[in-house]
């Protein structure tokens, strides 16, 4: 009687389908290892070694690269007289939801500066009456009416916080600010629950 174990072991060695892929991958691996060791593949800069110093010299010239990098602009700003500095002009988005219109106005009044731009956004959860009250509060404020730098977004979006709709409403506010006034340097996104501890001045 034959041993069943020996019958299976003979079958494994008789089945030669795995030998050809194994030998092919072994040959490719050995070829790559030897070519890496003996340097068959050389870096492209070795063939053109004489051009490398010219490239280094052209990038080392500061007058050629002044227009391309931010550092050159920063150096010009830092080298100017400090008395000519103006405070930055800021653009704010203050967003809120249902029941936040009074907190939005409170935040706006605390951070308000005539040099800045402001956009107020109440999302779709806020009832239309609250949106109208917010728009009327901005419209009836004498300072906001004279300077005309506070806007209430007419189109309300459904905002899921920490989601893509939050980014969409932020981008919409930035588009409004860019369309209405380019006179700002930095954009700050606030919610109605944010309350600054230090004024801009």
Short mmCIF file of C-alpha atoms in Angstrom, two decimals:
data_model
loop_
_atom_site.label_atom_id
_atom_site.label_comp_id
_atom_site.label_asym_id
_atom_site.label_seq_id
_atom_site.Cartn_x
_atom_site.Cartn_y
_atom_site.Cartn_z
CA UNK A 1 0.00 0.00 0.00
CA UNK A 2 1.25 3.48 -0.94
CA UNK A 3 1.73 6.26 1.53
CA UNK A 4 -0.77 9.14 0.82
CA UNK A 5 1.78 11.74 1.87
CA UNK A 6 4.29 10.67 -0.77
CA UNK A 7 1.61 10.73 -3.44
CA UNK A 8 0.85 14.44 -2.74
CA UNK A 9 4.52 15.40 -2.55
CA UNK A 10 5.20 13.86 -5.98
CA UNK A 11 2.26 15.77 -7.42
CA UNK A 12 3.60 19.14 -6.19
CA UNK A 13 6.97 18.65 -7.86
CA UNK A 14 5.43 17.28 -11.05
CA UNK A 15 3.21 20.34 -11.49
CA UNK A 16 5.60 22.75 -13.25
CA UNK A 17 3.31 25.76 -13.84
CA UNK A 18 5.05 27.79 -11.14
CA UNK A 19 8.60 27.20 -12.40
CA UNK A 20 8.49 29.55 -15.43
CA UNK A 21 7.16 32.65 -13.54
CA UNK A 22 9.58 31.94 -10.70
CA UNK A 23 12.59 31.75 -13.01
CA UNK A 24 11.52 34.88 -14.92
CA UNK A 25 11.13 36.95 -11.75
CA UNK A 26 14.44 35.58 -10.42
CA UNK A 27 16.20 36.60 -13.64
CA UNK A 28 14.73 40.13 -13.55
CA UNK A 29 15.63 40.54 -9.86
CA UNK A 30 19.22 39.42 -10.40
CA UNK A 31 19.57 41.73 -13.41
CA UNK A 32 18.32 44.74 -11.44
CA UNK A 33 20.58 43.97 -8.48
CA UNK A 34 23.71 43.63 -10.64
CA UNK A 35 22.90 46.75 -12.65
CA UNK A 36 22.47 48.74 -9.42
CA UNK A 37 25.73 47.41 -7.99
CA UNK A 38 27.88 47.87 -11.09
CA UNK A 39 26.34 51.19 -12.17
CA UNK A 40 24.73 50.29 -15.46
CA UNK A 41 22.07 52.93 -14.82
CA UNK A 42 23.72 56.32 -14.30
CA UNK A 43 22.09 59.54 -13.22
CA UNK A 44 21.34 61.86 -16.15
CA UNK A 45 23.41 64.70 -14.70
CA UNK A 46 26.60 62.62 -14.99
CA UNK A 47 26.43 62.76 -18.79
CA UNK A 48 25.98 66.54 -18.77
CA UNK A 49 28.27 67.32 -15.87
CA UNK A 50 29.74 70.36 -17.61
CA UNK A 51 26.34 72.19 -17.54
CA UNK A 52 25.80 71.91 -13.79
CA UNK A 53 28.03 74.83 -12.69
CA UNK A 54 26.28 77.20 -15.11
CA UNK A 55 22.91 76.30 -13.62
CA UNK A 56 24.20 76.95 -10.12
CA UNK A 57 25.60 80.33 -11.14
CA UNK A 58 22.36 81.44 -12.79
CA UNK A 59 20.29 80.59 -9.71
CA UNK A 60 22.82 82.16 -7.37
CA UNK A 61 22.29 85.62 -8.86
CA UNK A 62 19.78 87.40 -6.64
CA UNK A 63 18.85 90.09 -9.13
CA UNK A 64 17.58 87.47 -11.59
CA UNK A 65 15.38 85.69 -9.04
CA UNK A 66 14.00 88.75 -7.22
CA UNK A 67 10.65 88.66 -8.98
CA UNK A 68 9.98 84.99 -8.40
CA UNK A 69 10.20 84.52 -4.65
CA UNK A 70 8.20 85.98 -1.77
CA UNK A 71 11.33 86.63 0.28
CA UNK A 72 12.39 89.46 -2.01
CA UNK A 73 9.08 91.24 -1.41
CA UNK A 74 9.33 90.64 2.31
CA UNK A 75 12.84 92.08 2.42
CA UNK A 76 11.63 95.24 0.68
CA UNK A 77 8.80 95.62 3.18
CA UNK A 78 11.03 95.01 6.18
CA UNK A 79 13.65 97.47 4.94
CA UNK A 80 11.17 100.34 4.66
CA UNK A 81 10.70 102.85 7.44
CA UNK A 82 8.48 101.55 10.24
CA UNK A 83 6.51 104.82 10.34
CA UNK A 84 5.05 104.04 6.90
CA UNK A 85 3.40 100.83 8.13
CA UNK A 86 -0.37 100.74 8.05
CA UNK A 87 -2.40 98.26 10.04
CA UNK A 88 -3.71 95.44 7.87
CA UNK A 89 -7.16 95.66 6.37
CA UNK A 90 -9.19 92.61 7.33
CA UNK A 91 -12.20 90.93 5.75
CA UNK A 92 -14.49 89.01 8.08
CA UNK A 93 -17.15 86.39 7.52
CA UNK A 94 -19.41 86.04 10.55
CA UNK A 95 -21.71 83.06 10.16
CA UNK A 96 -24.53 81.84 12.33
CA UNK A 97 -27.59 79.65 12.48
CA UNK A 98 -31.08 79.80 13.99
CA UNK A 99 -31.18 82.21 16.95
CA UNK A 100 -27.69 83.65 16.34
CA UNK A 101 -28.58 87.04 14.83
CA UNK A 102 -28.13 88.95 18.11
CA UNK A 103 -24.81 87.24 18.84
CA UNK A 104 -23.66 87.99 15.29
CA UNK A 105 -24.43 91.68 15.77
CA UNK A 106 -22.66 91.66 19.14
CA UNK A 107 -19.56 90.08 17.56
CA UNK A 108 -19.72 92.55 14.67
CA UNK A 109 -19.92 95.55 16.99
CA UNK A 110 -16.92 94.35 19.00
CA UNK A 111 -14.64 93.71 16.01
CA UNK A 112 -15.91 96.58 13.87
CA UNK A 113 -13.36 98.94 12.36
CA UNK A 114 -14.09 101.28 9.43
CA UNK A 115 -11.05 100.03 7.50
CA UNK A 116 -12.31 96.44 7.40
CA UNK A 117 -14.92 94.59 5.33
CA UNK A 118 -17.65 92.36 6.81
CA UNK A 119 -20.04 89.72 5.46
CA UNK A 120 -22.78 88.22 7.64
CA UNK A 121 -24.32 84.84 6.78
CA UNK A 122 -27.28 83.14 8.45
CA UNK A 123 -27.77 79.58 7.21
CA UNK A 124 -31.04 78.02 6.03
CA UNK A 125 -32.01 76.82 9.50
CA UNK A 126 -32.62 80.45 10.51
CA UNK A 127 -36.16 81.59 9.72
CA UNK A 128 -36.63 84.31 7.09
CA UNK A 129 -37.85 86.73 9.77
CA UNK A 130 -34.50 86.46 11.60
CA UNK A 131 -32.61 87.11 8.37
CA UNK A 132 -34.71 90.20 7.72
CA UNK A 133 -34.13 91.44 11.27
CA UNK A 134 -30.38 91.05 10.80
CA UNK A 135 -30.46 92.88 7.45
CA UNK A 136 -32.55 95.70 8.97
CA UNK A 137 -30.21 96.00 11.97
CA UNK A 138 -27.27 96.45 9.60
CA UNK A 139 -29.20 98.83 7.36
CA UNK A 140 -30.42 101.00 10.26
CA UNK A 141 -27.02 101.32 11.93
CA UNK A 142 -25.75 104.83 11.06
CA UNK A 143 -22.06 103.88 11.09
CA UNK A 144 -22.56 100.90 8.80
CA UNK A 145 -24.71 103.02 6.46
CA UNK A 146 -22.05 105.73 6.11
CA UNK A 147 -19.01 103.48 5.64
CA UNK A 148 -20.88 100.76 3.66
CA UNK A 149 -18.52 97.96 4.60
CA UNK A 150 -21.01 95.51 6.15
CA UNK A 151 -22.97 93.15 3.90
CA UNK A 152 -25.58 90.52 4.69
CA UNK A 153 -25.58 87.55 2.32
CA UNK A 154 -28.97 87.38 0.61
CA UNK A 155 -28.56 83.75 -0.39
CA UNK A 156 -28.59 81.43 2.60
CA UNK A 157 -27.01 78.03 2.37
CA UNK A 158 -27.69 74.89 4.35
CA UNK A 159 -24.48 74.54 6.34
CA UNK A 160 -23.25 71.31 7.88
CA UNK A 161 -20.38 72.33 10.08
CA UNK A 162 -17.02 70.73 9.30
CA UNK A 163 -18.42 69.71 5.93
CA UNK A 164 -18.22 70.81 2.29
CA UNK A 165 -21.17 73.20 2.60
CA UNK A 166 -19.25 75.21 5.20
CA UNK A 167 -16.42 75.63 2.70
CA UNK A 168 -18.91 76.53 -0.04
CA UNK A 169 -20.47 79.32 2.02
CA UNK A 170 -16.99 80.59 2.95
CA UNK A 171 -15.97 80.68 -0.72
CA UNK A 172 -19.22 82.44 -1.60
CA UNK A 173 -18.48 85.11 1.02
CA UNK A 174 -14.94 85.54 -0.34
CA UNK A 175 -16.38 85.93 -3.85
CA UNK A 176 -18.71 88.67 -2.58
CA UNK A 177 -15.82 90.44 -0.87
CA UNK A 178 -13.65 90.24 -3.99
CA UNK A 179 -16.49 91.56 -6.14
CA UNK A 180 -17.47 94.40 -3.82
CA UNK A 181 -14.08 95.53 -2.50
CA UNK A 182 -10.48 94.55 -3.08
CA UNK A 183 -9.32 96.76 -0.24
CA UNK A 184 -8.41 94.04 2.28
CA UNK A 185 -5.32 92.00 3.10
CA UNK A 186 -6.45 89.10 5.28
CA UNK A 187 -9.63 87.01 5.56
CA UNK A 188 -10.95 85.79 8.92
CA UNK A 189 -13.81 83.33 9.31
CA UNK A 190 -15.77 83.66 12.58
CA UNK A 191 -18.96 82.17 13.95
CA UNK A 192 -21.55 83.87 16.10
CA UNK A 193 -20.15 82.14 19.18
CA UNK A 194 -16.70 83.67 18.69
CA UNK A 195 -16.06 86.67 20.88
CA UNK A 196 -12.69 88.44 20.62
CA UNK A 197 -10.78 89.33 23.75
CA UNK A 198 -8.58 91.98 22.12
CA UNK A 199 -9.65 94.68 19.69
CA UNK A 200 -7.78 95.38 16.46
CA UNK A 201 -6.50 98.72 17.76
#
